[in-house]
mmCIF file of C-alpha atoms and ligand atoms in Angstrom:
data_model
loop_
_atom_site.group_PDB
_atom_site.id
_atom_site.type_symbol
_atom_site.label_atom_id
_atom_site.label_comp_id
_atom_site.label_asym_id
_atom_site.label_seq_id
_atom_site.Cartn_x
_atom_site.Cartn_y
_atom_site.Cartn_z
ATOM 1 C CA UNK F 1 35.763 7.934 -5.632
ATOM 2 C CA UNK F 2 36.603 7.806 -9.279
ATOM 3 C CA UNK F 3 34.990 10.680 -11.432
ATOM 4 C CA UNK F 4 33.259 11.066 -14.829
ATOM 5 C CA UNK F 5 33.598 14.292 -16.889
ATOM 6 C CA UNK F 6 31.840 13.077 -20.077
ATOM 7 C CA UNK F 7 29.415 15.880 -19.453
ATOM 8 C CA UNK F 8 30.967 19.117 -19.596
ATOM 9 C CA UNK F 9 31.654 21.307 -16.641
ATOM 10 C CA UNK F 10 30.197 18.076 -14.260
ATOM 11 C CA UNK F 11 32.166 15.954 -12.014
ATOM 12 C CA UNK F 12 29.925 12.631 -11.620
ATOM 13 C CA UNK F 13 30.572 10.147 -9.671
ATOM 14 C CA UNK F 14 31.169 6.413 -11.897
ATOM 15 C CA UNK F 15 29.633 4.909 -9.139
ATOM 16 C CA UNK F 16 25.850 5.838 -9.253
ATOM 17 C CA UNK F 17 23.321 4.641 -6.178
ATOM 18 C CA UNK F 18 19.918 3.501 -7.874
ATOM 19 C CA UNK F 19 17.066 4.028 -5.756
ATOM 20 C CA UNK F 20 15.502 0.856 -6.982
ATOM 21 C CA UNK F 21 16.363 -1.992 -4.215
ATOM 22 C CA UNK F 22 16.469 0.144 -0.767
ATOM 23 C CA UNK F 23 15.901 -2.133 2.516
ATOM 24 C CA UNK F 24 11.815 -2.225 3.591
ATOM 25 C CA UNK F 25 10.121 -2.021 6.575
ATOM 26 C CA UNK F 26 8.655 -5.369 5.542
ATOM 27 C CA UNK F 27 9.814 -7.703 2.420
ATOM 28 C CA UNK F 28 6.158 -8.209 1.396
ATOM 29 C CA UNK F 29 5.505 -4.528 0.822
ATOM 30 C CA UNK F 30 6.910 -1.546 -1.340
ATOM 31 C CA UNK F 31 7.443 0.572 2.113
ATOM 32 C CA UNK F 32 11.095 1.795 2.090
ATOM 33 C CA UNK F 33 12.942 1.678 5.801
ATOM 34 C CA UNK F 34 13.502 5.689 5.265
ATOM 35 C CA UNK F 35 16.142 5.582 8.594
ATOM 36 C CA UNK F 36 18.103 2.517 7.392
ATOM 37 C CA UNK F 37 18.182 3.502 3.561
ATOM 38 C CA UNK F 38 19.023 7.090 4.681
ATOM 39 C CA UNK F 39 22.084 5.579 6.686
ATOM 40 C CA UNK F 40 23.225 4.113 3.374
ATOM 41 C CA UNK F 41 22.753 7.308 1.394
ATOM 42 C CA UNK F 42 24.663 9.125 4.386
ATOM 43 C CA UNK F 43 27.503 6.543 3.786
ATOM 44 C CA UNK F 44 28.054 6.757 0.215
ATOM 45 C CA UNK F 45 27.693 11.092 -0.327
ATOM 46 C CA UNK F 46 30.273 11.042 2.603
ATOM 47 C CA UNK F 47 32.493 8.828 0.286
ATOM 48 C CA UNK F 48 31.776 10.794 -2.822
ATOM 49 C CA UNK F 49 29.165 9.278 -4.401
ATOM 50 C CA UNK F 50 26.874 12.137 -6.034
ATOM 51 C CA UNK F 51 24.728 10.271 -8.556
ATOM 52 C CA UNK F 52 21.275 8.988 -7.580
ATOM 53 C CA UNK F 53 18.671 7.331 -9.596
ATOM 54 C CA UNK F 54 15.050 6.941 -9.111
ATOM 55 C CA UNK F 55 11.753 6.371 -11.237
ATOM 56 C CA UNK F 56 8.230 7.052 -10.707
ATOM 57 C CA UNK F 57 7.454 3.396 -10.586
ATOM 58 C CA UNK F 58 10.055 2.171 -8.284
ATOM 59 C CA UNK F 59 8.639 1.137 -4.755
ATOM 60 C CA UNK F 60 4.964 1.967 -6.073
ATOM 61 C CA UNK F 61 6.319 5.410 -5.667
ATOM 62 C CA UNK F 62 8.275 5.235 -2.224
ATOM 63 C CA UNK F 63 11.501 5.900 -4.018
ATOM 64 C CA UNK F 64 10.858 9.090 -4.946
ATOM 65 C CA UNK F 65 9.351 10.013 -1.623
ATOM 66 C CA UNK F 66 11.920 8.587 0.049
ATOM 67 C CA UNK F 67 14.295 11.397 -2.213
ATOM 68 C CA UNK F 68 11.713 14.195 -1.380
ATOM 69 C CA UNK F 69 11.987 13.345 2.419
ATOM 70 C CA UNK F 70 15.754 12.091 2.921
ATOM 71 C CA UNK F 71 17.934 13.169 -0.130
ATOM 72 C CA UNK F 72 16.879 16.884 -0.569
ATOM 73 C CA UNK F 73 18.042 17.201 3.034
ATOM 74 C CA UNK F 74 21.982 17.861 1.042
ATOM 75 C CA UNK F 75 22.267 20.887 -0.469
ATOM 76 C CA UNK F 76 20.475 20.526 -3.877
ATOM 77 C CA UNK F 77 23.726 21.642 -5.921
ATOM 78 C CA UNK F 78 25.990 18.475 -4.011
ATOM 79 C CA UNK F 79 23.685 15.699 -6.229
ATOM 80 C CA UNK F 80 22.589 14.625 -9.374
ATOM 81 C CA UNK F 81 19.117 13.224 -9.638
ATOM 82 C CA UNK F 82 17.818 11.437 -11.918
ATOM 83 C CA UNK F 83 14.520 9.819 -12.373
ATOM 84 C CA UNK F 84 12.141 8.788 -15.478
ATOM 85 C CA UNK F 85 8.972 9.241 -17.174
ATOM 86 C CA UNK F 86 6.625 5.998 -16.978
ATOM 87 C CA UNK F 87 5.366 5.043 -20.564
ATOM 88 C CA UNK F 88 2.939 2.840 -18.940
ATOM 89 C CA UNK F 89 1.085 5.430 -17.116
ATOM 90 C CA UNK F 90 0.614 7.464 -20.357
ATOM 91 C CA UNK F 91 -1.346 5.162 -21.926
ATOM 92 C CA UNK F 92 -4.188 5.755 -19.551
ATOM 93 C CA UNK F 93 -3.234 9.428 -18.966
ATOM 94 C CA UNK F 94 -1.986 10.801 -21.879
ATOM 95 C CA UNK F 95 -0.316 13.922 -20.244
ATOM 96 C CA UNK F 96 3.252 14.007 -19.659
ATOM 97 C CA UNK F 97 3.471 17.307 -17.545
ATOM 98 C CA UNK F 98 0.946 15.868 -15.284
ATOM 99 C CA UNK F 99 2.979 13.269 -14.303
ATOM 100 C CA UNK F 100 6.025 15.321 -14.550
ATOM 101 C CA UNK F 101 4.903 18.368 -12.404
ATOM 102 C CA UNK F 102 4.026 15.476 -9.580
ATOM 103 C CA UNK F 103 7.642 14.312 -9.501
ATOM 104 C CA UNK F 104 9.211 17.445 -8.986
ATOM 105 C CA UNK F 105 6.540 17.811 -5.862
ATOM 106 C CA UNK F 106 6.941 14.506 -4.671
ATOM 107 C CA UNK F 107 10.707 14.407 -5.016
ATOM 108 C CA UNK F 108 10.899 18.057 -3.341
ATOM 109 C CA UNK F 109 13.216 19.850 -6.192
ATOM 110 C CA UNK F 110 12.883 22.694 -8.773
ATOM 111 C CA UNK F 111 14.449 20.329 -11.419
ATOM 112 C CA UNK F 112 15.890 17.037 -12.358
ATOM 113 C CA UNK F 113 19.633 16.879 -13.481
ATOM 114 C CA UNK F 114 18.796 13.761 -15.615
ATOM 115 C CA UNK F 115 15.479 12.703 -17.142
ATOM 116 C CA UNK F 116 14.493 9.674 -19.134
ATOM 117 C CA UNK F 117 11.878 8.392 -20.886
ATOM 118 C CA UNK F 118 11.612 4.870 -19.134
ATOM 119 C CA UNK F 119 12.285 1.696 -20.332
ATOM 120 C CA UNK F 120 11.988 2.275 -23.989
ATOM 121 C CA UNK F 121 10.729 -0.962 -25.859
ATOM 122 C CA UNK F 122 8.990 -0.884 -29.399
ATOM 123 C CA UNK F 123 5.200 -0.625 -27.818
ATOM 124 C CA UNK F 124 6.158 1.820 -25.153
ATOM 125 C CA UNK F 125 8.160 4.299 -27.612
ATOM 126 C CA UNK F 126 4.862 4.337 -29.705
ATOM 127 C CA UNK F 127 3.119 5.905 -26.532
ATOM 128 C CA UNK F 128 5.643 8.256 -25.935
ATOM 129 C CA UNK F 129 5.682 9.305 -29.463
ATOM 130 C CA UNK F 130 1.796 9.769 -29.651
ATOM 131 C CA UNK F 131 2.064 11.857 -26.358
ATOM 132 C CA UNK F 132 4.408 14.015 -27.778
ATOM 133 C CA UNK F 133 6.877 13.038 -24.785
ATOM 134 C CA UNK F 134 10.502 13.666 -26.147
ATOM 135 C CA UNK F 135 8.843 17.436 -27.329
ATOM 136 C CA UNK F 136 7.784 18.060 -23.850
ATOM 137 C CA UNK F 137 10.939 16.923 -22.346
ATOM 138 C CA UNK F 138 12.894 19.833 -24.460
ATOM 139 C CA UNK F 139 10.456 22.276 -23.567
ATOM 140 C CA UNK F 140 11.211 21.309 -20.116
ATOM 141 C CA UNK F 141 15.002 21.288 -20.682
ATOM 142 C CA UNK F 142 14.357 25.026 -22.019
ATOM 143 C CA UNK F 143 12.585 26.163 -18.922
ATOM 144 C CA UNK F 144 15.921 24.474 -16.849
ATOM 145 C CA UNK F 145 13.695 22.087 -15.226
ATOM 146 C CA UNK F 146 16.003 19.204 -16.748
ATOM 147 C CA UNK F 147 19.432 19.569 -17.422
ATOM 148 C CA UNK F 148 19.839 15.962 -19.356
ATOM 149 C CA UNK F 149 17.745 14.316 -21.856
ATOM 150 C CA UNK F 150 17.635 10.865 -22.287
ATOM 151 C CA UNK F 151 16.006 7.103 -22.202
ATOM 152 C CA UNK F 152 16.391 3.836 -20.747
ATOM 153 C CA UNK F 153 16.439 1.244 -23.411
ATOM 154 C CA UNK F 154 14.935 -2.274 -23.502
ATOM 155 C CA UNK F 155 13.795 -2.775 -27.303
ATOM 156 C CA UNK F 156 15.100 -3.970 -30.617
ATOM 157 C CA UNK F 157 18.049 -2.778 -32.290
ATOM 158 C CA UNK F 158 16.569 -1.149 -35.339
ATOM 159 C CA UNK F 159 14.465 0.912 -32.693
ATOM 160 C CA UNK F 160 17.504 2.112 -30.995
ATOM 161 C CA UNK F 161 19.027 2.811 -34.005
ATOM 162 C CA UNK F 162 16.077 5.120 -35.181
ATOM 163 C CA UNK F 163 15.802 6.797 -31.700
ATOM 164 C CA UNK F 164 19.182 7.922 -31.701
ATOM 165 C CA UNK F 165 19.013 9.363 -35.292
ATOM 166 C CA UNK F 166 15.633 11.073 -35.305
ATOM 167 C CA UNK F 167 16.110 12.669 -31.680
ATOM 168 C CA UNK F 168 19.116 14.282 -29.823
ATOM 169 C CA UNK F 169 19.741 13.025 -26.555
ATOM 170 C CA UNK F 170 22.165 13.738 -23.869
ATOM 171 C CA UNK F 171 22.655 10.737 -22.276
ATOM 172 C CA UNK F 172 21.175 7.170 -22.916
ATOM 173 C CA UNK F 173 20.937 4.642 -20.122
ATOM 174 C CA UNK F 174 21.047 1.046 -21.177
ATOM 175 C CA UNK F 175 21.563 -2.792 -19.596
ATOM 176 C CA UNK F 176 25.288 -3.691 -19.899
ATOM 177 C CA UNK F 177 27.255 -6.179 -18.063
ATOM 178 C CA UNK F 178 29.679 -8.864 -18.759
ATOM 179 C CA UNK F 179 27.011 -11.326 -19.119
ATOM 180 C CA UNK F 180 24.947 -9.577 -21.419
ATOM 181 C CA UNK F 181 27.817 -8.212 -23.500
ATOM 182 C CA UNK F 182 28.184 -10.813 -26.360
ATOM 183 C CA UNK F 183 24.614 -12.644 -24.790
ATOM 184 C CA UNK F 184 22.069 -9.644 -25.589
ATOM 185 C CA UNK F 185 24.577 -7.553 -27.858
ATOM 186 C CA UNK F 186 25.412 -4.789 -25.184
ATOM 187 C CA UNK F 187 28.152 -4.140 -27.124
ATOM 188 C CA UNK F 188 26.400 -3.248 -30.447
ATOM 189 C CA UNK F 189 24.630 -0.520 -27.788
ATOM 190 C CA UNK F 190 27.462 0.371 -26.099
ATOM 191 C CA UNK F 191 29.021 0.892 -29.555
ATOM 192 C CA UNK F 192 26.624 2.996 -31.495
ATOM 193 C CA UNK F 193 26.620 5.316 -28.549
ATOM 194 C CA UNK F 194 29.865 5.969 -28.859
ATOM 195 C CA UNK F 195 30.371 6.527 -32.233
ATOM 196 C CA UNK F 196 27.905 9.249 -32.108
ATOM 197 C CA UNK F 197 29.541 10.684 -28.945
ATOM 198 C CA UNK F 198 26.530 10.381 -26.563
ATOM 199 C CA UNK F 199 27.390 9.411 -22.918
ATOM 200 C CA UNK F 200 26.537 5.629 -21.390
ATOM 201 C CA UNK F 201 24.634 5.033 -18.516
ATOM 202 C CA UNK F 202 24.722 1.565 -17.015
ATOM 203 C CA UNK F 203 21.998 -0.397 -15.491
ATOM 204 C CA UNK F 204 22.043 -3.564 -14.341
ATOM 205 C CA UNK F 205 26.004 -3.986 -14.386
ATOM 206 C CA UNK F 206 25.634 -7.232 -11.545
ATOM 207 C CA UNK F 207 22.485 -8.232 -13.564
ATOM 208 C CA UNK F 208 20.118 -7.620 -10.513
ATOM 209 C CA UNK F 209 22.470 -9.191 -7.990
ATOM 210 C CA UNK F 210 22.984 -12.992 -10.089
ATOM 211 C CA UNK F 211 26.634 -11.780 -11.272
ATOM 212 C CA UNK F 212 27.160 -11.728 -7.228
ATOM 213 C CA UNK F 213 26.044 -14.681 -6.315
ATOM 214 C CA UNK F 214 26.991 -16.646 -9.750
ATOM 215 C CA UNK F 215 27.310 -20.563 -9.564
ATOM 216 C CA UNK F 216 30.167 -22.055 -7.397
ATOM 217 C CA UNK F 217 32.049 -22.978 -10.797
ATOM 218 C CA UNK F 218 31.878 -19.270 -11.834
ATOM 219 C CA UNK F 219 32.811 -18.040 -8.065
ATOM 220 C CA UNK F 220 35.302 -20.278 -7.990
ATOM 221 C CA UNK F 221 37.454 -18.451 -11.036
ATOM 222 C CA UNK F 222 37.361 -14.982 -9.281
ATOM 223 C CA UNK F 223 38.197 -16.531 -5.818
ATOM 224 C CA UNK F 224 41.070 -18.139 -7.391
ATOM 225 C CA UNK F 225 42.189 -14.573 -8.414
ATOM 226 C CA UNK F 226 41.589 -12.625 -4.945
ATOM 227 C CA UNK F 227 39.302 -11.720 -1.740
ATOM 228 C CA UNK F 228 37.489 -8.893 -4.007
ATOM 229 C CA UNK F 229 33.842 -9.638 -4.552
ATOM 230 C CA UNK F 230 32.393 -11.317 -8.040
ATOM 231 C CA UNK F 231 30.274 -7.837 -8.018
ATOM 232 C CA UNK F 232 33.311 -5.907 -7.942
ATOM 233 C CA UNK F 233 35.072 -7.141 -11.200
ATOM 234 C CA UNK F 234 31.429 -6.968 -12.885
ATOM 235 C CA UNK F 235 31.313 -3.538 -11.782
ATOM 236 C CA UNK F 236 34.696 -2.734 -13.183
ATOM 237 C CA UNK F 237 33.831 -4.335 -16.525
ATOM 238 C CA UNK F 238 31.363 -1.668 -16.607
ATOM 239 C CA UNK F 239 32.997 1.394 -15.472
ATOM 240 C CA UNK F 240 36.383 0.729 -17.449
ATOM 241 C CA UNK F 241 34.233 1.427 -20.612
ATOM 242 C CA UNK F 242 35.635 4.542 -21.796
ATOM 243 C CA UNK F 243 32.267 6.154 -23.045
ATOM 244 C CA UNK F 244 30.739 5.325 -19.496
ATOM 245 C CA UNK F 245 29.260 7.968 -17.681
ATOM 246 C CA UNK F 246 28.186 6.196 -14.489
ATOM 247 C CA UNK F 247 27.143 2.397 -13.338
ATOM 248 C CA UNK F 248 24.197 2.274 -11.416
ATOM 249 C CA UNK F 249 23.822 -0.214 -8.346
ATOM 250 C CA UNK F 250 20.953 -0.605 -6.813
ATOM 251 C CA UNK F 251 22.224 -1.022 -3.264
ATOM 252 C CA UNK F 252 20.245 -2.558 -0.090
ATOM 253 C CA UNK F 253 22.655 -3.107 2.381
ATOM 254 C CA UNK F 254 25.547 -1.436 4.341
ATOM 255 C CA UNK F 255 27.915 -4.161 3.022
ATOM 256 C CA UNK F 256 27.238 -3.841 -0.597
ATOM 257 C CA UNK F 257 27.500 0.202 -0.301
ATOM 258 C CA UNK F 258 30.896 -0.550 1.165
ATOM 259 C CA UNK F 259 32.079 -3.196 -1.102
ATOM 260 C CA UNK F 260 30.970 -0.945 -4.024
ATOM 261 C CA UNK F 261 32.667 2.253 -2.762
ATOM 262 C CA UNK F 262 36.151 0.092 -2.432
ATOM 263 C CA UNK F 263 35.802 -0.828 -5.715
ATOM 264 C CA UNK F 264 35.247 2.550 -7.063
ATOM 265 C CA UNK F 265 37.822 3.839 -5.259
ATOM 266 C CA UNK F 266 40.768 1.570 -6.681
ATOM 267 C CA UNK F 267 42.038 0.754 -9.861
ATOM 268 C CA UNK F 268 39.034 0.461 -12.247
ATOM 269 C CA UNK F 269 40.486 -1.183 -15.647
ATOM 270 C CA UNK F 270 40.689 -5.032 -15.822
ATOM 271 C CA UNK F 271 44.130 -6.733 -16.108
ATOM 272 C CA UNK F 272 44.709 -9.280 -19.081
ATOM 273 C CA UNK F 273 44.361 -11.958 -16.561
ATOM 274 C CA UNK F 274 40.806 -10.266 -14.847
ATOM 275 C CA UNK F 275 39.225 -10.146 -18.165
ATOM 276 C CA UNK F 276 39.753 -13.616 -18.973
ATOM 277 C CA UNK F 277 38.693 -14.526 -15.987
ATOM 278 C CA UNK F 278 35.320 -12.687 -16.378
ATOM 279 C CA UNK F 279 35.062 -14.218 -19.798
ATOM 280 C CA UNK F 280 35.109 -17.399 -18.336
ATOM 281 C CA UNK F 281 32.736 -16.968 -15.657
ATOM 282 C CA UNK F 282 30.462 -15.488 -18.083
ATOM 283 C CA UNK F 283 30.465 -18.817 -20.117
ATOM 284 C CA UNK F 284 30.356 -21.038 -16.474
ATOM 285 C CA UNK F 285 27.110 -19.268 -15.420
ATOM 286 C CA UNK F 286 25.508 -19.173 -18.554
ATOM 287 C CA UNK F 287 23.556 -22.679 -17.263
ATOM 288 C CA UNK F 288 22.276 -20.737 -14.451
ATOM 289 C CA UNK F 289 19.938 -18.744 -16.353
ATOM 290 C CA UNK F 290 16.614 -21.126 -16.645
ATOM 291 C CA UNK F 291 14.751 -17.662 -16.728
ATOM 292 C CA UNK F 292 17.214 -14.742 -17.423
ATOM 293 C CA UNK F 293 15.010 -12.383 -14.628
ATOM 294 C CA UNK F 294 16.550 -9.580 -13.162
ATOM 295 C CA UNK F 295 14.403 -9.361 -10.273
ATOM 296 C CA UNK F 296 13.707 -5.740 -11.255
ATOM 297 C CA UNK F 297 10.148 -5.731 -10.088
ATOM 298 C CA UNK F 298 8.201 -4.066 -13.471
ATOM 299 C CA UNK F 299 6.168 -7.049 -13.929
ATOM 300 C CA UNK F 300 4.450 -6.638 -10.378
ATOM 301 C CA UNK F 301 3.383 -3.334 -11.229
ATOM 302 C CA UNK F 302 1.152 -4.843 -14.257
ATOM 303 C CA UNK F 303 -0.132 -7.844 -12.402
ATOM 304 C CA UNK F 304 -3.556 -8.090 -11.456
ATOM 305 C CA UNK F 305 -3.133 -10.808 -9.189
ATOM 306 C CA UNK F 306 -0.107 -9.700 -7.351
ATOM 307 C CA UNK F 307 1.581 -12.569 -8.187
ATOM 308 C CA UNK F 308 5.189 -12.730 -6.757
ATOM 309 C CA UNK F 309 6.724 -13.623 -10.398
ATOM 310 C CA UNK F 310 10.343 -12.510 -9.700
ATOM 311 C CA UNK F 311 10.767 -14.539 -6.338
ATOM 312 C CA UNK F 312 9.310 -17.629 -8.027
ATOM 313 C CA UNK F 313 11.669 -17.451 -11.141
ATOM 314 C CA UNK F 314 14.578 -16.926 -8.538
ATOM 315 C CA UNK F 315 13.737 -20.240 -6.658
ATOM 316 C CA UNK F 316 13.117 -21.821 -10.051
ATOM 317 C CA UNK F 317 16.987 -20.735 -10.911
ATOM 318 C CA UNK F 318 18.592 -22.056 -8.148
ATOM 319 C CA UNK F 319 16.436 -25.301 -8.383
ATOM 320 C CA UNK F 320 17.752 -25.339 -12.100
ATOM 321 C CA UNK F 321 21.019 -25.320 -10.545
ATOM 322 C CA UNK F 322 20.704 -27.505 -7.448
ATOM 323 C CA UNK F 323 18.028 -30.333 -8.435
ATOM 324 C CA UNK F 324 16.898 -30.346 -5.006
ATOM 325 C CA UNK F 325 13.471 -31.218 -5.419
ATOM 326 C CA UNK F 326 12.379 -31.427 -1.729
ATOM 327 C CA UNK F 327 14.053 -27.888 -1.239
ATOM 328 C CA UNK F 328 12.454 -26.475 -4.494
ATOM 329 C CA UNK F 329 9.212 -28.061 -3.065
ATOM 330 C CA UNK F 330 9.464 -26.425 0.211
ATOM 331 C CA UNK F 331 10.470 -23.228 -1.011
ATOM 332 C CA UNK F 332 7.584 -23.244 -3.219
ATOM 333 C CA UNK F 333 5.193 -24.041 -0.516
ATOM 334 C CA UNK F 334 6.362 -21.133 1.389
ATOM 335 C CA UNK F 335 5.209 -18.542 -1.205
ATOM 336 C CA UNK F 336 1.861 -17.531 0.222
ATOM 337 C CA UNK F 337 -1.263 -18.665 -1.838
ATOM 338 C CA UNK F 338 -2.247 -15.465 -2.775
ATOM 339 C CA UNK F 339 0.522 -14.949 -4.794
ATOM 340 C CA UNK F 340 1.540 -18.259 -6.381
ATOM 341 C CA UNK F 341 2.010 -18.940 -10.101
ATOM 342 C CA UNK F 342 -1.442 -21.137 -9.940
ATOM 343 C CA UNK F 343 -3.306 -17.544 -9.932
ATOM 344 C CA UNK F 344 -1.965 -16.433 -13.333
ATOM 345 C CA UNK F 345 -4.982 -16.077 -15.651
ATOM 346 C CA UNK F 346 -2.534 -15.644 -18.759
ATOM 347 C CA UNK F 347 -3.794 -11.844 -19.254
ATOM 348 C CA UNK F 348 -0.474 -10.999 -20.800
ATOM 349 C CA UNK F 349 -0.323 -7.659 -18.863
ATOM 350 C CA UNK F 350 2.951 -8.250 -17.429
ATOM 351 C CA UNK F 351 4.860 -8.950 -20.990
ATOM 352 C CA UNK F 352 5.302 -5.739 -22.100
ATOM 353 C CA UNK F 353 6.721 -4.557 -18.738
ATOM 354 C CA UNK F 354 9.539 -6.862 -18.958
ATOM 355 C CA UNK F 355 13.037 -5.713 -20.241
ATOM 356 C CA UNK F 356 14.054 -9.249 -20.394
ATOM 357 C CA UNK F 357 11.642 -9.952 -22.789
ATOM 358 C CA UNK F 358 10.404 -13.543 -20.716
ATOM 359 C CA UNK F 359 7.347 -15.173 -21.318
ATOM 360 C CA UNK F 360 6.082 -14.913 -18.124
ATOM 361 C CA UNK F 361 2.820 -16.572 -18.264
ATOM 362 C CA UNK F 362 4.342 -19.152 -20.015
ATOM 363 C CA UNK F 363 7.514 -20.024 -17.404
ATOM 364 C CA UNK F 364 4.902 -19.678 -14.273
ATOM 365 C CA UNK F 365 2.587 -22.522 -15.928
ATOM 366 C CA UNK F 366 5.807 -24.401 -16.196
ATOM 367 C CA UNK F 367 6.951 -24.268 -12.542
ATOM 368 C CA UNK F 368 3.687 -24.544 -10.926
ATOM 369 C CA UNK F 369 3.532 -28.134 -12.332
ATOM 370 C CA UNK F 370 7.083 -28.779 -11.354
ATOM 371 C CA UNK F 371 5.929 -29.496 -7.410
ATOM 372 C CA UNK F 372 3.500 -32.121 -8.682
ATOM 373 C CA UNK F 373 5.862 -33.637 -11.723
ATOM 374 C CA UNK F 374 8.907 -34.007 -9.123
ATOM 375 C CA UNK F 375 6.454 -35.283 -6.265
HETATM 376 S S1 SF4 V 401 -0.134 -12.989 -17.542
HETATM 377 FE FE1 SF4 V 401 -0.510 -14.014 -15.130
HETATM 378 S S2 SF4 V 401 1.459 -12.925 -14.243
HETATM 379 FE FE2 SF4 V 401 1.261 -11.729 -16.306
HETATM 380 S S3 SF4 V 401 -0.107 -10.258 -15.549
HETATM 381 FE FE3 SF4 V 401 -1.286 -12.152 -16.217
HETATM 382 S S4 SF4 V 401 -1.713 -13.085 -14.356
HETATM 383 FE FE4 SF4 V 401 -0.031 -11.694 -13.896
HETATM 384 S S1 SF4 V 402 10.354 -11.096 -14.895
HETATM 385 FE FE1 SF4 V 402 11.042 -9.531 -16.327
HETATM 386 S S2 SF4 V 402 10.052 -7.860 -15.532
HETATM 387 FE FE2 SF4 V 402 9.480 -9.498 -13.829
HETATM 388 S S3 SF4 V 402 11.331 -8.989 -12.391
HETATM 389 FE FE3 SF4 V 402 12.128 -10.664 -13.632
HETATM 390 S S4 SF4 V 402 13.095 -9.342 -15.276
HETATM 391 FE FE4 SF4 V 402 11.807 -8.002 -14.128
#
């Protein structure tokens, strides 16, 4: 395992375990299969992974419960634990302390190594500022209940610059992968952090798994080079950057865990030939995205009608590539009637939760009409 020493006297694994896509008991629920998920964590820890990332909202709170029941069987000092304060919840309960104390209890720990203001965008930033959340985090740091303070970001460049200027951060978490490097200007955010000497934590290095799946043309670019998985190139792209503290991967099965461990046990920097391949794959993959959804699931927390938003977008992206009308019609019909796009009432609740800034109701409306239009 490769380690980073960007934070003084800490040895943090370059591969971080994101606890948001753990195996579930039933795909239609948020209940994590603790036994299966525990096996993944055991393998990761045995192989040297020591950074674990959860959040208040992951799996409707089950991810933090999993930490409290399973991860904490390991000695507290043997792992770094990161979790996050949900700005959306502060809208109805403007008391960060209440949420924080609840998280400590749910995770069964006395302190968090890394604590983030979650998914900051222009709207949520205002909520954090109104509720004094940053000042609260500093107080918790003083009391030893937080070791490092940061935020995860999905907002505008001007907000990013302002937050770096106005507050003091130990680290910042951004979406960074070879596809978004130019596309969503991850490069600019990364460079700003580098200039200020603030370590960067990478989220979505494989873009919700889509840079593993790719499309046939992009996949062929990598298979011509080696048998290594497409995901391994995406992870190495992020991990090779000198100011990256750890790269989070939301692992959900043993195959992924083992593949990632293999990646982070070998050579990280991409060769010139590999860099060319990555750039080529990004161009070939661009046409894949009818909807740039990463399946993060944040919108699901907001939707009053429990619409299966990421599943619907995934089907539509597949259809965009295959143009297989019959296959799309069949799989769209397989989405339970009480979760399909036709139930969208265009309330817009989901939009502010979406880190990719997708106009979800508009896309759903369009997709729902597709089966009729193709017959
Ligand atoms: S706009 Fe549609 S998809 Fe979004 S929260 Fe409202 S009902 Fe759900
Ligand atoms: S629509 Fe947006 S919030 Fe919902 S899963 Fe996709 S990326 Fe995440």
